[in-house]
Amino acid sequence: MSERTQNRTQVADVDRSLYDFTYSEEGYERYDDGLTPDIVRAISKKKDEPEWMLAMRLAALDTYHAKEMAPNWGPSIAGLDMDHISTYVSPKTKQAKSWDDVPDDIKTTFERLGIPEAERESLAGVGAQYDSEIVYHNMREEVARDGVIYTTIEDALHDPQWEPVVHEYFGTLIPPADHKFAALHYAVWSGGSFVYVPAGVKVDYPLQSYFRLNAEGAGQFEHTLIIVEKGADLHFIEGCSAPKYYEANLHAGAVELFVKDGARLRYSTIENWSKNMYNLNTKRARVGADAQMEWVSGSFGSHVSYLYPTTILQGDRSNCEFTGITFAGATQDLDTGCKVILNGADTTATVDTKSISKDGGCNTFRSSIVVGRRAANARASVSCQSLMLDDISRSDTIPAMDVRNATANVGHEATIGRISDDTVLYLMSRGCSEAEARTMVVGGFANPVSKELPLEYAVEMNNLIKLEMEGAIG
Amino acid sequence: MATATTATPELKLERVNTPPAQTWNYLRANDITLTVPSESRKGDVYFALPRLFEGIECGMGPDVTAWIESQAADAQYVEVRAGERRIEPIIATMDTGVMVRTGAEATIVVCADAQATSRTSAALVRVIAEKGARVRVLEFVATGDDQQHLESVGITADEGARVEVRQYFLGAHTTAAGLSCALNGADARFDLTCRYLGTDDQRLDINHVVRMRGRNGRSDLRESGVLDGRARKTLRATIDLVHGSSGSEGAELENVLVLSDDVVNKTMPVILCDEDDVAGNHGATIGSVGPEQIQYLADRGLSQEEAEALYVRALFDEALICAPTAAVRAAVLARAQTVLGTEVAGDLVDALQLDTEDRA
C-alpha cells in the first residue's frame, strides 16, 4: 500500500440520530399509492379548491404521464416506483397558531429539530409542514402590521383578497410542462407557503418553513410562492429532514420567487433528507431591475438529488449570488448546481460552490449560464471546487455557458482534488493530529458557505462536517 | 485530403460529437446533427486498417467513424518503426491509421482545403503511440464558405508517450471536429492547442475528450478563438480522470473573443473525477476586447476594428508558422485571402518570409 493510500481519511457515516426518529401513522389519512385522476380529484376536493386549480392539476397529471426523464444525463431514479408512493398523507390535526395546539408527537418532532426555539429567538415567522399538510403557522404581530402575508397556499386560495394573486402567479415561473416531476408536483401539490412582502417593507428577521416527511413510502409536494414587491427585503429559510426508511420516499416541491424592482430576497436552504429520499425539487426566481437574489444552499441528505435553483435576471442591473455546498456520502448520488439566465443589461451573477465526496458518494456539479442578446455588459463568474476524501467516491463538474452578447464577460473556473499531504504535514508540524488537520482543512473549505448561513444553521452544518471527519485515520 | 462524392439520398448523422457526460438537452449543447451523403459501399472491398484500430475511441463518435469508413475508397496504414525519428510528415487521407512504435517520433498532418469538389469532406485519423513514442498531430481546416468538414481523431498513448495536437479551424460553412485521446500508460502526456475562427454564418462544433487512465498522466488543453458575424460555436472539452489514474493532473482553458451580438457561443468544460489523488482544473473566459485594452490600443493609434482584426491576423500568423508543408501553407493563405483580403495575406507572406510559391 502506498504512503498516499495510508494517509487517506477513513470517515464515518453521518450521525443522523437527530433526524432518525419516527412516530406511528396510526389515525393519519393516507391516500392509496400510485397516481390516478381520482387521487388528484380527492386532494383537490379535500382542499376545497377553485375549479381552475383542479383543472391545472388534472392537466399536469396528463403531462406527467406523457413526459419521460431525459435518458442521457442525471442519476438513475430506477428505484423510485410511483406505484408504491402515496402522494397524500395527513396527520389528523388542523393547522395551529400555537405550539400548544399541535399534537404531542408532532410537537416533539419539531422541538427535537429546534424549530420552536429558533422561532422564539430569531425568526419573524415559522411554518411547519408534517407530511402533506402544514401543522403550524405563525408570524410576529409587528411583521403582520407591516402588511406582510405569510400563510399557506391553501389559505391564500380561500381568501378573496389573495386568491386572484395566487391565480396570477402560481405555476407561471415553473410551468407544469417544465419537466416530468414539475408536472407531478402540480398534479398532487399540498402544503407549502405563500409569502407577500409589500413594497418598501424590510423584514428584519427571517421567515422559516420547515418540512418534515414522517411517513414511509410517501411523497411531499409542497409549493412555495414568494412575492417581494418593489424595494422590499426578505430572508426566507427553508429546512427539511426525514427519518430513514428502507422504502423510497419522494420530495418534489416547487419554489417560485418573484423579486420585483429594487427588492432583495435571500433564500437559504439546509436540506438534510434521509438517504432513502429522491429529492427532485424545482426552484426558480425572476428578478426585476436593480433587484438582488441570493441563494444559500446546503445539500447533505437524500439518496438521489436533482436540484438546480434557477435565477432569471430579467431586469437591468439585477444581481444574483449563489453560494452552495453539497456533501455526498455512502449511497448518495447528488446532482446539484444552479442555472442563471442573464437577460437584462448590466446584470451580474456570482456562483460559488463547494462539494465534498466520501465513502463512495457521487457528487455532480451541473450549471448553466445563459447570456441573452439584450444583456449588454452582463458579468458572470462561476467557481466550483470539489474535494475528494477517498478513492471510491466520485466528483464531476458539468458546467455549460451560452453567451449571445459581445459585451458580456463570463468566467468559469473549477478545481477537483484531494487534501494536500503538504498541508496536513504543515498543520501536524504545528501540533495538530492528522485527524484534526484534515477536519480543519475541510472546515476551512466549507467556511465560505457556512458563514453565509444563519448562525444556528452554520453551527449545524459545521457539526455535520465535524461528525463526518471524525473516525479512524487508516 | 480525400473528399466524399455527393450522393443522394442524404443521411442524417445524429448525436455526433457527444461528450462522455451530458447536460440539459434544452441547451442544445450535447451534440450536433449533421446531414451528409448517404453511406457508400466503397470501404467494404478495399483495404481496411488492422483490427487493432477498431478499439480506439474517436472524438466524433462511432457513427461518424462508420460513415467515414464507408466513404473512404481506401485506408492508409502507416507504421513508424521502433526508435525511428521520422522527419517527413505523414499526410493523412480520408481514413488513416498510424502506429508509432516504441520510442519512435512522427508528425501527422491533416489538412482540409478549399479544393474539394464536393460539399462535404471528412478525415478520420487513428493513432497508436506506443511506449515512449512522440507524436505530433497538426490539423488545418481551411475549406470554402459553402463546405462542410468532419474531422474525427482518436489517439491512444502508452507509458511515457507524448502527444501534441495543434488544431487550426479557420473556416468552413460547418466544421465538426472531435478528438479523443486516451492516456492509457503511466506518465503519458497530452498537450492540445486549438485555435478557431468563426465568421458570417459559420458553424463550428468541437468535442475534445481526454481519458486519463494511467498513473501520473498529464493533459493540458488550450482552446482559444474569435467569433464574429452570426457564427455559432460549441466547444465541449472533457477531462476524464478514470479510477486508477492516481497522480494525474488535467487542465483545460478556453478564451473566446466575441465580436458580434449575433454570435452564439456555447462552452461546456467538463471534469469527471473517479480518483482522489488527482488534480483537475478548468477555466473559461468569454468576452470582448475590454475598454481598457481598447483605450490602450487607441492611444497607440489603433481603432477598435483594427485591434480586433489583429486577433484574427494573429490566428493566421500562427497557423502559417505551424504549417509543415507548402500545400498546407497554400491552403491557409488561400483562406487568409478570403478572410483578411489579398493585401493582408500578402503581408503575412512577407512578414513570415515564406517562399513566394506559397502564395495562393
PDB file of N, CA and C in Angstrom, chain A residues 58-92:
ATOM      1  N   LEU A  58     -55.268  18.276 -13.082  1.00  0.00           N
ATOM      2  CA  LEU A  58     -55.560  17.160 -13.982  1.00  0.00           C
ATOM      3  C   LEU A  58     -54.737  17.257 -15.276  1.00  0.00           C
ATOM      4  N   ALA A  59     -54.571  18.497 -15.773  1.00  0.00           N
ATOM      5  CA  ALA A  59     -53.737  18.676 -16.975  1.00  0.00           C
ATOM      6  C   ALA A  59     -52.290  18.294 -16.666  1.00  0.00           C
ATOM      7  N   ALA A  60     -51.834  18.656 -15.469  1.00  0.00           N
ATOM      8  CA  ALA A  60     -50.454  18.339 -15.081  1.00  0.00           C
ATOM      9  C   ALA A  60     -50.261  16.829 -14.962  1.00  0.00           C
ATOM     10  N   LEU A  61     -51.300  16.134 -14.487  1.00  0.00           N
ATOM     11  CA  LEU A  61     -51.189  14.670 -14.381  1.00  0.00           C
ATOM     12  C   LEU A  61     -50.986  14.052 -15.765  1.00  0.00           C
ATOM     13  N   ASP A  62     -51.750  14.555 -16.749  1.00  0.00           N
ATOM     14  CA  ASP A  62     -51.563  14.061 -18.127  1.00  0.00           C
ATOM     15  C   ASP A  62     -50.144  14.339 -18.603  1.00  0.00           C
ATOM     16  N   THR A  63     -49.654  15.545 -18.275  1.00  0.00           N
ATOM     17  CA  THR A  63     -48.292  15.908 -18.691  1.00  0.00           C
ATOM     18  C   THR A  63     -47.274  14.979 -18.044  1.00  0.00           C
ATOM     19  N   TYR A  64     -47.503  14.676 -16.761  1.00  0.00           N
ATOM     20  CA  TYR A  64     -46.583  13.772 -16.060  1.00  0.00           C
ATOM     21  C   TYR A  64     -46.509  12.425 -16.770  1.00  0.00           C
ATOM     22  N   HIS A  65     -47.655  11.881 -17.111  1.00  0.00           N
ATOM     23  CA  HIS A  65     -47.658  10.565 -17.750  1.00  0.00           C
ATOM     24  C   HIS A  65     -47.044  10.624 -19.149  1.00  0.00           C
ATOM     25  N   ALA A  66     -47.176  11.788 -19.798  1.00  0.00           N
ATOM     26  CA  ALA A  66     -46.672  11.899 -21.184  1.00  0.00           C
ATOM     27  C   ALA A  66     -45.164  12.127 -21.234  1.00  0.00           C
ATOM     28  N   LYS A  67     -44.622  12.731 -20.204  1.00  0.00           N
ATOM     29  CA  LYS A  67     -43.198  13.100 -20.248  1.00  0.00           C
ATOM     30  C   LYS A  67     -42.304  11.967 -19.768  1.00  0.00           C
ATOM     31  N   GLU A  68     -41.109  11.934 -20.343  1.00  0.00           N
ATOM     32  CA  GLU A  68     -40.090  10.965 -19.928  1.00  0.00           C
ATOM     33  C   GLU A  68     -38.940  11.723 -19.275  1.00  0.00           C
ATOM     34  N   MET A  69     -38.212  11.036 -18.431  1.00  0.00           N
ATOM     35  CA  MET A  69     -36.962  11.610 -17.927  1.00  0.00           C
ATOM     36  C   MET A  69     -35.936  11.565 -19.055  1.00  0.00           C
ATOM     37  N   ALA A  70     -35.057  12.568 -19.085  1.00  0.00           N
ATOM     38  CA  ALA A  70     -34.008  12.570 -20.109  1.00  0.00           C
ATOM     39  C   ALA A  70     -33.133  11.322 -19.928  1.00  0.00           C
ATOM     40  N   PRO A  71     -32.918  10.582 -21.005  1.00  0.00           N
ATOM     41  CA  PRO A  71     -32.153   9.337 -20.860  1.00  0.00           C
ATOM     42  C   PRO A  71     -30.643   9.543 -20.841  1.00  0.00           C
ATOM     43  N   ASN A  72     -30.193  10.739 -21.177  1.00  0.00           N
ATOM     44  CA  ASN A  72     -28.757  10.910 -21.434  1.00  0.00           C
ATOM     45  C   ASN A  72     -28.011  11.671 -20.340  1.00  0.00           C
ATOM     46  N   TRP A  73     -28.666  12.045 -19.257  1.00  0.00           N
ATOM     47  CA  TRP A  73     -27.922  12.691 -18.173  1.00  0.00           C
ATOM     48  C   TRP A  73     -28.674  12.493 -16.861  1.00  0.00           C
ATOM     49  N   GLY A  74     -27.936  12.672 -15.783  1.00  0.00           N
ATOM     50  CA  GLY A  74     -28.553  12.630 -14.461  1.00  0.00           C
ATOM     51  C   GLY A  74     -28.480  11.262 -13.807  1.00  0.00           C
ATOM     52  N   PRO A  75     -28.562  11.244 -12.454  1.00  0.00           N
ATOM     53  CA  PRO A  75     -28.525   9.986 -11.723  1.00  0.00           C
ATOM     54  C   PRO A  75     -29.758   9.132 -12.019  1.00  0.00           C
ATOM     55  N   SER A  76     -29.622   7.849 -11.787  1.00  0.00           N
ATOM     56  CA  SER A  76     -30.746   6.940 -12.018  1.00  0.00           C
ATOM     57  C   SER A  76     -31.823   7.126 -10.946  1.00  0.00           C
ATOM     58  N   ILE A  77     -33.077   7.102 -11.393  1.00  0.00           N
ATOM     59  CA  ILE A  77     -34.175   7.098 -10.415  1.00  0.00           C
ATOM     60  C   ILE A  77     -34.976   5.806 -10.570  1.00  0.00           C
ATOM     61  N   ALA A  78     -34.263   4.763 -11.036  1.00  0.00           N
ATOM     62  CA  ALA A  78     -34.932   3.488 -11.270  1.00  0.00           C
ATOM     63  C   ALA A  78     -35.553   2.929  -9.988  1.00  0.00           C
ATOM     64  N   GLY A  79     -34.992   3.304  -8.834  1.00  0.00           N
ATOM     65  CA  GLY A  79     -35.510   2.787  -7.571  1.00  0.00           C
ATOM     66  C   GLY A  79     -36.774   3.478  -7.101  1.00  0.00           C
ATOM     67  N   LEU A  80     -37.216   4.460  -7.863  1.00  0.00           N
ATOM     68  CA  LEU A  80     -38.420   5.208  -7.478  1.00  0.00           C
ATOM     69  C   LEU A  80     -39.616   4.670  -8.264  1.00  0.00           C
ATOM     70  N   ASP A  81     -40.520   4.016  -7.569  1.00  0.00           N
ATOM     71  CA  ASP A  81     -41.696   3.436  -8.223  1.00  0.00           C
ATOM     72  C   ASP A  81     -42.928   4.186  -7.726  1.00  0.00           C
ATOM     73  N   MET A  82     -43.487   5.005  -8.593  1.00  0.00           N
ATOM     74  CA  MET A  82     -44.613   5.837  -8.160  1.00  0.00           C
ATOM     75  C   MET A  82     -45.836   5.006  -7.786  1.00  0.00           C
ATOM     76  N   ASP A  83     -45.875   3.746  -8.239  1.00  0.00           N
ATOM     77  CA  ASP A  83     -46.998   2.887  -7.845  1.00  0.00           C
ATOM     78  C   ASP A  83     -46.922   2.501  -6.375  1.00  0.00           C
ATOM     79  N   HIS A  84     -45.774   2.784  -5.757  1.00  0.00           N
ATOM     80  CA  HIS A  84     -45.618   2.478  -4.330  1.00  0.00           C
ATOM     81  C   HIS A  84     -45.338   3.740  -3.509  1.00  0.00           C
ATOM     82  N   ILE A  85     -45.799   4.848  -4.020  1.00  0.00           N
ATOM     83  CA  ILE A  85     -45.662   6.108  -3.285  1.00  0.00           C
ATOM     84  C   ILE A  85     -47.056   6.670  -3.041  1.00  0.00           C
ATOM     85  N   SER A  86     -47.327   6.995  -1.794  1.00  0.00           N
ATOM     86  CA  SER A  86     -48.573   7.695  -1.502  1.00  0.00           C
ATOM     87  C   SER A  86     -48.316   9.193  -1.639  1.00  0.00           C
ATOM     88  N   THR A  87     -49.157   9.851  -2.420  1.00  0.00           N
ATOM     89  CA  THR A  87     -48.913  11.267  -2.674  1.00  0.00           C
ATOM     90  C   THR A  87     -49.584  12.177  -1.649  1.00  0.00           C
ATOM     91  N   TYR A  88     -50.379  11.598  -0.765  1.00  0.00           N
ATOM     92  CA  TYR A  88     -51.012  12.448   0.255  1.00  0.00           C
ATOM     93  C   TYR A  88     -51.148  11.699   1.570  1.00  0.00           C
ATOM     94  N   VAL A  89     -50.495  12.208   2.586  1.00  0.00           N
ATOM     95  CA  VAL A  89     -50.592  11.656   3.939  1.00  0.00           C
ATOM     96  C   VAL A  89     -50.787  12.842   4.875  1.00  0.00           C
ATOM     97  N   SER A  90     -51.854  12.800   5.654  1.00  0.00           N
ATOM     98  CA  SER A  90     -52.140  13.959   6.508  1.00  0.00           C
ATOM     99  C   SER A  90     -52.358  13.529   7.950  1.00  0.00           C
ATOM    100  N   PRO A  91     -51.657  14.169   8.875  1.00  0.00           N
ATOM    101  CA  PRO A  91     -51.948  13.885  10.285  1.00  0.00           C
ATOM    102  C   PRO A  91     -53.328  14.428  10.633  1.00  0.00           C
ATOM    103  N   LYS A  92     -53.965  13.798  11.604  1.00  0.00           N
ATOM    104  CA  LYS A  92     -55.310  14.218  11.993  1.00  0.00           C
ATOM    105  C   LYS A  92     -55.226  15.441  12.899  1.00  0.00           C
TER     106      LYS A  92
END
